[in-house]
CSV table of C-alpha atoms and ligand atoms in Angstrom, one decimal:
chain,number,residue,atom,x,y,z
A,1,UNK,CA,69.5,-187.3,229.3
A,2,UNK,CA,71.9,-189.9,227.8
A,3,UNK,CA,74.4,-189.4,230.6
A,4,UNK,CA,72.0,-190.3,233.2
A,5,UNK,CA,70.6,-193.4,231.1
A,6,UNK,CA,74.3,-194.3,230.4
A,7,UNK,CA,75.0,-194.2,234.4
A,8,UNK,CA,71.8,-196.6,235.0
A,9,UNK,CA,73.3,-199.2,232.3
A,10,UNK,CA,76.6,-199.0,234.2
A,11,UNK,CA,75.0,-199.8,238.2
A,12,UNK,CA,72.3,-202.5,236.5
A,13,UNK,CA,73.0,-204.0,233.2
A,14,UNK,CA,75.3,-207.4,233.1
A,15,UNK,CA,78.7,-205.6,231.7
A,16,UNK,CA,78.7,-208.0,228.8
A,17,UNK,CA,78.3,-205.4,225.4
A,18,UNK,CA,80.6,-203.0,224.5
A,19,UNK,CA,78.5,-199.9,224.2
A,20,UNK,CA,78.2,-196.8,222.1
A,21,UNK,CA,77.5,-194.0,224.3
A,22,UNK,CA,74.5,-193.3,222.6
A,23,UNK,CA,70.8,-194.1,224.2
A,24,UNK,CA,68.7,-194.7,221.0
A,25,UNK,CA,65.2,-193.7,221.9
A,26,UNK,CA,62.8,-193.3,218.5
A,27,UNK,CA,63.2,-194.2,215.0
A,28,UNK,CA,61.5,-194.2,211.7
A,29,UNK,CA,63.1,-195.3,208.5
A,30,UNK,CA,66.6,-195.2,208.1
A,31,UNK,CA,67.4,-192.3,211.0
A,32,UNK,CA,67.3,-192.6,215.0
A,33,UNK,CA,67.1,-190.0,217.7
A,34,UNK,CA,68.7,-190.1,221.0
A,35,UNK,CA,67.8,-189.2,224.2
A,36,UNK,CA,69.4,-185.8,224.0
A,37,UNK,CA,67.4,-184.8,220.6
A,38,UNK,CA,70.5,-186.0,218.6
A,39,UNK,CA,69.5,-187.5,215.4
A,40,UNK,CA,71.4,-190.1,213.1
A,41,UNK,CA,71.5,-191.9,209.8
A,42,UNK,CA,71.6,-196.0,211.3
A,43,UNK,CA,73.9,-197.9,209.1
A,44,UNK,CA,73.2,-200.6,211.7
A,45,UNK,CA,70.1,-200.8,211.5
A,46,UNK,CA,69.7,-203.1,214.9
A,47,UNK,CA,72.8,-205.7,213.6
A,48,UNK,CA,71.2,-206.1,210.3
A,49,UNK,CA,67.7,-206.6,211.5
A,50,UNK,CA,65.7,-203.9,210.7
A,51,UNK,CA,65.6,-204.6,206.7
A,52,UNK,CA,62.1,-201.9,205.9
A,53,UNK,CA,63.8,-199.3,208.2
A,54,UNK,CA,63.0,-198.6,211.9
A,55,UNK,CA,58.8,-198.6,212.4
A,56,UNK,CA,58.0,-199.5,208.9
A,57,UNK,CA,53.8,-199.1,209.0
A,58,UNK,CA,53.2,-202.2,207.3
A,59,UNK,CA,55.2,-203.9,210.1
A,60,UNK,CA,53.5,-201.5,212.9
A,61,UNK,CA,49.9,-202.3,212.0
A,62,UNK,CA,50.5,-205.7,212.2
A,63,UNK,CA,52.0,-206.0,215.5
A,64,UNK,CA,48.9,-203.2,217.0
A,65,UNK,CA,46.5,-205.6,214.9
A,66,UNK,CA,48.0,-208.7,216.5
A,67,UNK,CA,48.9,-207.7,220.4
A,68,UNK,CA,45.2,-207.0,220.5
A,69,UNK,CA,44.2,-209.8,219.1
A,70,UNK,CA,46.1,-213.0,220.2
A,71,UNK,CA,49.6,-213.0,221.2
A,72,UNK,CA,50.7,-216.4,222.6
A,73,UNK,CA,49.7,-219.7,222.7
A,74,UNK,CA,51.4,-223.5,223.4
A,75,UNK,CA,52.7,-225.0,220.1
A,76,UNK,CA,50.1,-227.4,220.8
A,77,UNK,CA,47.5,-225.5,218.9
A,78,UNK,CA,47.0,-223.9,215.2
A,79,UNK,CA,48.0,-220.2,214.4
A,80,UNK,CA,46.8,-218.8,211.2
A,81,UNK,CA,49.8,-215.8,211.4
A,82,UNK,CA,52.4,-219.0,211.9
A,83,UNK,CA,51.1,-220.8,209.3
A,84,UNK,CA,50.9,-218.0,206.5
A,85,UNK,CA,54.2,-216.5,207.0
A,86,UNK,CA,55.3,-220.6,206.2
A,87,UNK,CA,53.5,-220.0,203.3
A,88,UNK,CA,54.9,-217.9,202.3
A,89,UNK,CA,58.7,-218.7,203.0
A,90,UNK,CA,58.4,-222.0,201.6
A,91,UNK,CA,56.4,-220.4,198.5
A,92,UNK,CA,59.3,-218.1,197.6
A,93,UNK,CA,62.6,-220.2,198.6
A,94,UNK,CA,64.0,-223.7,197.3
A,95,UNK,CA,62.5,-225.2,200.8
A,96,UNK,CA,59.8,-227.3,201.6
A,97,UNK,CA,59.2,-227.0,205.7
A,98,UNK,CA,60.1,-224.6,208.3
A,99,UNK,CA,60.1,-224.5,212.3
A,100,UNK,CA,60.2,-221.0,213.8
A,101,UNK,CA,62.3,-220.1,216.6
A,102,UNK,CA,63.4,-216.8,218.1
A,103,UNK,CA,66.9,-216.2,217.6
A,104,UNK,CA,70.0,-216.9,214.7
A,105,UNK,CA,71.4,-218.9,217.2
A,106,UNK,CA,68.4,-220.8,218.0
A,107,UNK,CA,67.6,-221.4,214.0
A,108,UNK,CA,71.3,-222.9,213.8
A,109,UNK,CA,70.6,-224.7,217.0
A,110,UNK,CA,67.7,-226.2,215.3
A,111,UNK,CA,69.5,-226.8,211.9
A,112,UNK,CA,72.5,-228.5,214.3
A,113,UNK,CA,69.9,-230.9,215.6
A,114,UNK,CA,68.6,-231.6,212.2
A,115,UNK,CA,71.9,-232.4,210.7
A,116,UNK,CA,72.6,-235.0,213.8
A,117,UNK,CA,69.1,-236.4,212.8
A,118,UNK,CA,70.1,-236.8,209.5
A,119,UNK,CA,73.2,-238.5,210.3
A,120,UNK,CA,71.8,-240.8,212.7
A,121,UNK,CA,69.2,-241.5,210.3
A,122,UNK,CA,71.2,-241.6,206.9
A,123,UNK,CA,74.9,-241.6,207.5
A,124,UNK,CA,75.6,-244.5,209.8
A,125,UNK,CA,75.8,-242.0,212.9
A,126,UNK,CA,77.7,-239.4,211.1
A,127,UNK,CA,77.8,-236.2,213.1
A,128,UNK,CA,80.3,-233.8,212.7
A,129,UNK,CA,79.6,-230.7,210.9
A,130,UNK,CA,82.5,-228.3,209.1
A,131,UNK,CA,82.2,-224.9,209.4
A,132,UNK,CA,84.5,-221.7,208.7
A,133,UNK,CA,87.1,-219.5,210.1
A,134,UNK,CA,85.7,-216.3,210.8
A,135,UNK,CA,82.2,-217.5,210.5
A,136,UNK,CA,79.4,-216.4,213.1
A,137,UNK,CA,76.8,-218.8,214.0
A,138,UNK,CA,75.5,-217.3,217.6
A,139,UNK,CA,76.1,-217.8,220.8
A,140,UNK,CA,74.7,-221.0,222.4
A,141,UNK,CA,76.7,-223.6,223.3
A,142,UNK,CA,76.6,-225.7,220.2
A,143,UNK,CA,76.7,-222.3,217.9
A,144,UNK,CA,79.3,-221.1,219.9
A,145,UNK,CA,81.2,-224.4,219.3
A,146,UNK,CA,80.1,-224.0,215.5
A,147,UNK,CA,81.7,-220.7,215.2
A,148,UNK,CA,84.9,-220.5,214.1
A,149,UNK,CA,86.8,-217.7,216.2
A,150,UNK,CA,88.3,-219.1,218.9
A,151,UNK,CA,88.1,-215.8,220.6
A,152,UNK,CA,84.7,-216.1,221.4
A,153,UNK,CA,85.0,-219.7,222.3
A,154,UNK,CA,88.4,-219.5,224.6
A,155,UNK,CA,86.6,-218.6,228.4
A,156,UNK,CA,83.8,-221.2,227.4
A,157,UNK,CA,85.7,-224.3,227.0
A,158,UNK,CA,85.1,-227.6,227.0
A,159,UNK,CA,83.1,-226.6,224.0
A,160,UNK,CA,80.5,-229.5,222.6
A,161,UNK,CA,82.8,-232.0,220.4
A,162,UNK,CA,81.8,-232.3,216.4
A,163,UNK,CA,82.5,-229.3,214.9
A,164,UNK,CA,85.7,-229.2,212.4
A,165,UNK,CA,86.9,-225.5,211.2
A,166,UNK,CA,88.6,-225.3,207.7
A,167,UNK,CA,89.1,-221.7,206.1
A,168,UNK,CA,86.5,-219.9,204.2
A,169,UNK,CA,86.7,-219.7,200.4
A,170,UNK,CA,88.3,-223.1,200.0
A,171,UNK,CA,86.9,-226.3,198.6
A,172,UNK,CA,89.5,-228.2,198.8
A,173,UNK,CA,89.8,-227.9,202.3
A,174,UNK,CA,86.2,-229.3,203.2
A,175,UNK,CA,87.6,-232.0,200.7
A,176,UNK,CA,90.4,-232.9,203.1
A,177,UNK,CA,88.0,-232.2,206.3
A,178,UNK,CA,85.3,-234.7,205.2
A,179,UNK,CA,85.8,-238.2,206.7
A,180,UNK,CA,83.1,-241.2,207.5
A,181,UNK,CA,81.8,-238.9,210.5
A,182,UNK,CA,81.0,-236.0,208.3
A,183,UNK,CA,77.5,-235.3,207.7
A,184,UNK,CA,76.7,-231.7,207.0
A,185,UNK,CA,79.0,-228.6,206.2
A,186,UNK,CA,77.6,-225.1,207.6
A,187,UNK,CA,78.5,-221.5,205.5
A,188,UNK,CA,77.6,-218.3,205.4
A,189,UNK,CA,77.0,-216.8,201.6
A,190,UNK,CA,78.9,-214.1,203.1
A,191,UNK,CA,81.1,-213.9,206.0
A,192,UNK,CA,79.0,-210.6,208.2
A,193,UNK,CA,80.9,-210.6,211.5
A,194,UNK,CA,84.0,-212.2,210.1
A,195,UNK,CA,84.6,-208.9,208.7
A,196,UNK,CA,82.2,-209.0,205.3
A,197,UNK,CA,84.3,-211.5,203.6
A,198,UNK,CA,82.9,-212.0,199.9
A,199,UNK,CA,83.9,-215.9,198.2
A,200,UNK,CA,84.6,-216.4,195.3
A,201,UNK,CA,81.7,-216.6,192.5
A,202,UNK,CA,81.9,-220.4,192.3
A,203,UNK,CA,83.0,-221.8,195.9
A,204,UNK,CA,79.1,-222.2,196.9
A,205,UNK,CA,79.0,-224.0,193.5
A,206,UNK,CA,82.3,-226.4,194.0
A,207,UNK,CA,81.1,-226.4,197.6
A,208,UNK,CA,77.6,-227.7,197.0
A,209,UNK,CA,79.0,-230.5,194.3
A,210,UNK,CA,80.8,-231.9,196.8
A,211,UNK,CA,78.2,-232.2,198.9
A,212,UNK,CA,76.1,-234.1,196.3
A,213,UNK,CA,78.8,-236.5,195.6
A,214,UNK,CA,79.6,-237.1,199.2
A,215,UNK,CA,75.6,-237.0,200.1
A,216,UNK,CA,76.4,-234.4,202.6
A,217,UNK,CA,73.9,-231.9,203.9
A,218,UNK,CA,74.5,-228.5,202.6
A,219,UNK,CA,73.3,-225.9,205.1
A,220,UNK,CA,73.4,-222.0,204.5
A,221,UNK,CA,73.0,-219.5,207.5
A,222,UNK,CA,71.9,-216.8,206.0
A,223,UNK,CA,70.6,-215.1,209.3
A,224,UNK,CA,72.7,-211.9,207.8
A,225,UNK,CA,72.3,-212.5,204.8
A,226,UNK,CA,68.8,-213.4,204.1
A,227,UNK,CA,65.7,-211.3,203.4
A,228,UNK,CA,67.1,-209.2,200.6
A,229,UNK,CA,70.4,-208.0,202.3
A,230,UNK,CA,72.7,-208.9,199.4
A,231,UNK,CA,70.5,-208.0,196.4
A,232,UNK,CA,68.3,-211.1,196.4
A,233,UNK,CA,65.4,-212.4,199.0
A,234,UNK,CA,68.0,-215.5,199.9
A,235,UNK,CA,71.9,-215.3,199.6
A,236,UNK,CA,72.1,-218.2,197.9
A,237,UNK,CA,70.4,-216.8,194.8
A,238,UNK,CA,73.6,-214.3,193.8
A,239,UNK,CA,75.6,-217.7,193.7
A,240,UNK,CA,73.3,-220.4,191.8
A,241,UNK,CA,72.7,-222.5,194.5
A,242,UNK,CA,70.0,-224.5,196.6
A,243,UNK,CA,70.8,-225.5,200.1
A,244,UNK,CA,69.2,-228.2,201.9
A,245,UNK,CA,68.4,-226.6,205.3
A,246,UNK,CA,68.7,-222.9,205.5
A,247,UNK,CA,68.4,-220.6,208.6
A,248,UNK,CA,66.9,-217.0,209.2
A,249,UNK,CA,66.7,-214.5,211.7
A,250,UNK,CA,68.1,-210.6,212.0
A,251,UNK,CA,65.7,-209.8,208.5
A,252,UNK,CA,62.9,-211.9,209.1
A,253,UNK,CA,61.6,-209.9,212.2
A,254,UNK,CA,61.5,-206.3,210.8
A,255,UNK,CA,62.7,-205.9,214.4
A,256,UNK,CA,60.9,-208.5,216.1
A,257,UNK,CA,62.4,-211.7,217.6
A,258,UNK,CA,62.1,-214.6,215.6
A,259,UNK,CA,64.5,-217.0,214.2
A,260,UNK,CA,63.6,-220.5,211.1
A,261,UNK,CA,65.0,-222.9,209.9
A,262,UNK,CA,63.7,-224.3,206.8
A,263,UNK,CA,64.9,-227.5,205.4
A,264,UNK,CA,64.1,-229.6,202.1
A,265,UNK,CA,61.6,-232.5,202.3
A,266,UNK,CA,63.9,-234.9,201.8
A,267,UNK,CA,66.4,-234.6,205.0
A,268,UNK,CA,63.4,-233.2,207.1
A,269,UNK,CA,65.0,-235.6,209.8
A,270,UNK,CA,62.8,-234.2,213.0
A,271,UNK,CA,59.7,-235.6,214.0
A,272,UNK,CA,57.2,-235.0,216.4
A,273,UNK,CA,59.1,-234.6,219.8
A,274,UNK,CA,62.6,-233.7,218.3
A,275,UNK,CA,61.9,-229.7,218.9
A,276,UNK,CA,59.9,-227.2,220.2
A,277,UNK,CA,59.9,-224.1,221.2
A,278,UNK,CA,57.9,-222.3,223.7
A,279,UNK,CA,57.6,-218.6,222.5
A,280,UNK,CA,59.0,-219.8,218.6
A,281,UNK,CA,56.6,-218.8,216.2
A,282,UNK,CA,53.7,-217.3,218.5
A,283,UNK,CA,50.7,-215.4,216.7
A,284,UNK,CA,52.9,-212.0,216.9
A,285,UNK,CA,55.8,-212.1,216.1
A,286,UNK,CA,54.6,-213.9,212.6
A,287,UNK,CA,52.1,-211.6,212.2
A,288,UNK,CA,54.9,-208.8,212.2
A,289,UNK,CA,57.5,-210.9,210.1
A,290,UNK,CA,54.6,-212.2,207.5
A,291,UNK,CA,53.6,-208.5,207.2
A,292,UNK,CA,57.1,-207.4,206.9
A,293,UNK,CA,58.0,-210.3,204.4
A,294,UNK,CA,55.0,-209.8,201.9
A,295,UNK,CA,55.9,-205.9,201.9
A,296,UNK,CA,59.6,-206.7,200.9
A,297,UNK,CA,58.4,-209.4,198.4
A,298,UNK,CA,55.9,-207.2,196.6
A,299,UNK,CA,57.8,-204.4,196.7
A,300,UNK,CA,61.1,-206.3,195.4
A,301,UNK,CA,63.0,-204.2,198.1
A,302,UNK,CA,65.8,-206.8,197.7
A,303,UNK,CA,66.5,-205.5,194.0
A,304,UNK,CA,66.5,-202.0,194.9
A,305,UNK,CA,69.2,-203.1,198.0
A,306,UNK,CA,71.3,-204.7,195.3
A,307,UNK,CA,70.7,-201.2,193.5
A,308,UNK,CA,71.5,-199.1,196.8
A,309,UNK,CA,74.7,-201.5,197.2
A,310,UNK,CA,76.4,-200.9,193.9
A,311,UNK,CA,75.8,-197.1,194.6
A,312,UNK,CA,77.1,-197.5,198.5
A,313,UNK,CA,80.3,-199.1,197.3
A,314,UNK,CA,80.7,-196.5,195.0
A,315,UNK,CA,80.5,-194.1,197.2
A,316,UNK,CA,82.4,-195.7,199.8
A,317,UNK,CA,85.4,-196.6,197.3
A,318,UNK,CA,85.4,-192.3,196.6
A,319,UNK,CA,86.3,-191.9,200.1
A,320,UNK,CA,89.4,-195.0,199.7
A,321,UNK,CA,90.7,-192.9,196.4
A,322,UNK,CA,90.5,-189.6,198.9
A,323,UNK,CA,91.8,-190.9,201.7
A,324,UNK,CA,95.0,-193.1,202.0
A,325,UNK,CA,94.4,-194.5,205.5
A,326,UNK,CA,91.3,-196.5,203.9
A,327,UNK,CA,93.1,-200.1,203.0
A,328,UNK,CA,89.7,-201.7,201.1
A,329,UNK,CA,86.1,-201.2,200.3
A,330,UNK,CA,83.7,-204.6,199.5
A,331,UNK,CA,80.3,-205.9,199.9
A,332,UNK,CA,77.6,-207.1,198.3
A,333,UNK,CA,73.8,-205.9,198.7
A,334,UNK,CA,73.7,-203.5,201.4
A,335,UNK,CA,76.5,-205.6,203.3
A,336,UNK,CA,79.7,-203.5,203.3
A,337,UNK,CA,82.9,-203.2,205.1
A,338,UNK,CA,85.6,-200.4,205.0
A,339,UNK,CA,89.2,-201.5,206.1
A,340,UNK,CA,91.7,-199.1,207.5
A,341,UNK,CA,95.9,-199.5,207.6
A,342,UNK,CA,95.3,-199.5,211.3
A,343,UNK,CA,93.2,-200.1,213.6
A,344,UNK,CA,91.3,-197.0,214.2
A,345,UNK,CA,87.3,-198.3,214.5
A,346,UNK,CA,87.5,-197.4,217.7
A,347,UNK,CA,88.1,-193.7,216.8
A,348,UNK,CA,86.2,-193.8,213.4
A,349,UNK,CA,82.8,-194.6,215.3
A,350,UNK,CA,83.5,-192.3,218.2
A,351,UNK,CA,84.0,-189.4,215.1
A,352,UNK,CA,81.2,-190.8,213.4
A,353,UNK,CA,79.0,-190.9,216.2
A,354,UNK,CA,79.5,-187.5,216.3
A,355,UNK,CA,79.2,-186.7,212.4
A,356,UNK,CA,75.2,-188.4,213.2
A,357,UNK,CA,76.0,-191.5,211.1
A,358,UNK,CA,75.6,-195.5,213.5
A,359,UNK,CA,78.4,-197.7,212.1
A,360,UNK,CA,79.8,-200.9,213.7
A,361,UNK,CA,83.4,-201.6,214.3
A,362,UNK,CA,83.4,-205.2,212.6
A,363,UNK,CA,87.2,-205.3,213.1
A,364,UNK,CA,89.6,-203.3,215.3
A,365,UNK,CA,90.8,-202.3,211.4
A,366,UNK,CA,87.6,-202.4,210.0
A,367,UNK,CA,83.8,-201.1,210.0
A,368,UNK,CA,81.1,-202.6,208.5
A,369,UNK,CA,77.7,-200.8,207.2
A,370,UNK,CA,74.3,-202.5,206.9
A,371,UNK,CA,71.5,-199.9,206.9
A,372,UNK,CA,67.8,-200.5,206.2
A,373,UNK,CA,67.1,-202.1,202.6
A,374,UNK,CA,65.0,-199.2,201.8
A,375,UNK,CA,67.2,-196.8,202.4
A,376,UNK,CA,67.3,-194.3,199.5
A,377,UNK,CA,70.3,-192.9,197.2
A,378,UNK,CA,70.1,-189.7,198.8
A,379,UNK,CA,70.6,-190.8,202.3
A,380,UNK,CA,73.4,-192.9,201.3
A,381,UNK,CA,75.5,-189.6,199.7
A,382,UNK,CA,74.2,-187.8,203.3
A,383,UNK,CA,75.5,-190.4,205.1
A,384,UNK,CA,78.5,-191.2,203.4
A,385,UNK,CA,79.0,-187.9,203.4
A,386,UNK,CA,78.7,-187.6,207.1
A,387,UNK,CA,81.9,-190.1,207.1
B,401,LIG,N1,74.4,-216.4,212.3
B,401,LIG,C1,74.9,-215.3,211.7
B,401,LIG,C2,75.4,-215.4,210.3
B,401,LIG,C3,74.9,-214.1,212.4
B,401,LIG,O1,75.4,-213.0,211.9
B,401,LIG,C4,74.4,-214.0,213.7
B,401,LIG,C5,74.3,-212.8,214.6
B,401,LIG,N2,75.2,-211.8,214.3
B,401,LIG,C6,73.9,-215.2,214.3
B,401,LIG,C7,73.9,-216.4,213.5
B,401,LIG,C8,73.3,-215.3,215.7
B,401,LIG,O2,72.1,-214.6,215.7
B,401,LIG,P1,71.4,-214.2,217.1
B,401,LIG,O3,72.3,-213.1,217.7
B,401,LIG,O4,70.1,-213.7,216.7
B,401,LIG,O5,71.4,-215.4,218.0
C-alpha cells in the first residue's frame, strides 16, 4: 500500500525531497500506476527525463541486450555502445567531441572545468563564468555556485568564487558583467526550474555576438532542454545559434543516468588526465541512451513535441480564458508553465493528484508541465482535461 511505503520513506530516507504522496510503481508511455492501482497521466515525466515515455521498447531491449552482455568497465578501455552514441551526438549537433558523465550537474561540472582550461589556456587566466538569475545548473558545489538562486545556495556558503549572476534576457547586462577575468558565459535556451522563462527571439543571437567579439566561450545547458523538448533535437536550433560547449542529461537517458558535455574542436581545452569519470559513459547506460537517441532521431519525435506543444499551450491558455485565478500560460516544445494570482501549487497538485494527472509545482505561484515527447493529442485534452 502507498501508506505503508510512504511510512518506510519517512523512518529511512534522508528528509531532503519534498514528496508527493504518491509511490509510483509501473509505467509505460505517458501514464504511471501507484502502489494502490491508481493510475495517472505524468506530465513529469521523471523531471524531464523520460523524453520516449516511461519503458519505451526500443530503450528496454537495449538495456536487457546490454546488462547481459557487458555493463561496466574502467575508462581505460574501448566501448563500442560509448563510442556510437558519440557518433551519433556529434553527427547531429554543431559539436565536435563529447565526454560522458552521469548527471546535469556533472556535464556542467565538466563544461566548468573546460571553461577554466580554456581560460588558462587562452585568456591570460581568465576564469570567471556569468550565468543567470533564476537559472538551474545542479547541485554540486561549483553548479551550485553557478546557479543563480540564492536560495539554494544560502545554508552552503562559502560557495566556490568565479561565478558572476546578471538577469536573464539581457545583453546588455553580460556587457557590463564581462571584464579581463571573464572567460565563458553559461545559459539556459530556456529557463526550466526558474519557472519556464522564454527569452526573447534574438537574446541567444545578441548574446552569442558578444561572445565572438569578446572571444568568450558560449556554453548552453541544455540538460532540460535538449533532446527534442522544445521542438528541435538541441534548444539552440529554435534560436539560430551554435554554442561552443553544450551539456546534456534529463533527455539523453530515456530514464537512465547519464550526463555530456560536448564541446567544439577548437576550445576542446582537456586533455588526457583533466577528467574522468568512473561509471560516465559505461557500456549501458549508452547502449540505452544510443538506442533511445536514434529512435527520437529517426522518428523526428522532436517535431511532433513542437507539434504537441503548440496544441498543449492551446489547451492550457482555454483553461486561463475559463478560469480567472490562472495569471499566464507559456512554453515552448513540450516545456510549459501555468501561473496562478496566488500561490496555490501546493493545492493545485494535491487536487491534481487526485484528478490522475503528475504536475510539478515550479513556483509556489506556478506549475510547470513536461510530459513524454511522444505523448499524443488525445492524451493531452485527457489530461488537460483532468486539470
Ligand atoms: N541544468 C539544468 C538546466 C537542469 O534543469 C538540471 C536539473 N533540473 C540540472 C542542470 C542538474 O541536473 P541533475 O539533477 O541531473 O544533476
Amino acid at each position: 500500500k502507498s501508506s505503508e511505503w510512504i511510512a518506510v520513506e519517512n523512518k529511512y530516507y534522508a528528509q531532503t525531497v519534498r514528496r508527493q504522496p504518491v509511490v509510483l510503481v509501473r509505467g509505460e508511455g505517458t501514464r504511471v500506476w501507484d502502489a494502490d492501482g491508481k493510475e495517472y497521466l505524468d506530465f513529469v515525466a521523471g523531471w524531464a527525463v523520460d523524453n520516449l515515455g516511461h519503458c519505451h521498447p526500443a530503450v528496454t531491449q537495449a538495456i536487457v541486450e546490454q546488462a547481459s552482455t557487458l555493463v561496466q568497465t574502467s575508462n581505460q578501455f574501448y566501448t563500442v555502445p560509448q563510442l556510437l552514441l558519440a557518433q551519433l551526438l556529434v553527427d547531429n549537433s554543431c559539436l565536435d567531441r563529447v565526454f560522458f558523465g552521469n548527471s546535469g550537474a556533472e556535464a556542467n561540472e565538466g563544461a566548468l572545468k573546460l571553461a577554466r582550461r580554456y581560460g588558462k589556456l587562452h585568456r591570460d587566466g581568465a576564469y570567471e563564468i556569468i550565468t543567470a538569475f533564476s537559472s538551474f545548473h545542479g547541485r554540486t558545489l561549483a553548479t551550485l555556485a553557478a546557479t543563480g538562486q540564492p536560495h539554494y545556495q544560502a545554508g552552503f556558503t562559502p560557495l566556490l568564487p568565479g561565478f558572476v549572476h546578471v538577469d536573464y534576457n539581457d545583453v546588455e547586462a553580460i556587457m557590463s558583467a564581462t571584464n579581463d577575468l571573464t572567460a565563458a558565459v553559461m545559459l539556459e535556451p530556456v529557463q526550466g526550474e526558474g519557472g519556464v522563462n522564454i527569452p526573447d527571439d534574438d537574446y541567444l543571437k545578441r548574446v552569442r555576438a558578444w561572445c565572438d567579439q569578446q572571444g568568450l566561450l558560449l556554453i548552453l545547458d541544455e540538460v532540460q532542454t535538449g533532446m527534442g523538448r522544445l521542438g528541435s533535437l538541441f534548444g539552440y536550433q529554435e534560436y539560430g545559434v551554435e554554442p561552443d560547449v553544450m551539456t546534456l542529461a534529463k533527455g539523453l537517458g530515456y530514464g537512465v543516468p547519464i550526463g555530456a558535455f560536448l564541446s567544439k574542436e577548437y576550445c576542446m581545452a582537456l586533455v588526457p588526465g583533466d577528467h574522468g569519470s568512473t561509471f560516465g559513459g559505461n557500456a549501458l547506460t549508452t547502449a540505452a541512451s544510443y538506442a533511445g537517441t536514434k529512435f527520437l532521431i529517426e522518428n523526428d519525435i522532436p517535431a511532433h513535441a513542437g507539434a504537441m506543444g503548440r496544441h498543449l499551450l492551446a489547451q492550457l491558455n482555454e483553461l486561463k480564458n475559463r478560469f480567472s485565478f490562472v495569471s499566464d500560460v507559456r512554453g515552448k516544445g513540450l516545456l510549459a508553465a501555468v501561473e496562478f494570482e496566488g500561490d496555490i501549487s501546493g493545492r493545485v497538485l494535491s487536487h491534481a493528484n487526485q484528478a490522475g494527472v503528475l504536475l510539478n509545482g515550479v513556483k509556489p505561484n506556478a506549475v510547470r508541465l513536461m510530459p513524454p515527447l511522444t505523448i499524443t493529442r488525445e492524451e493531452i485534452d485527457e489530461g488537460v482535461g483532468r486539470i
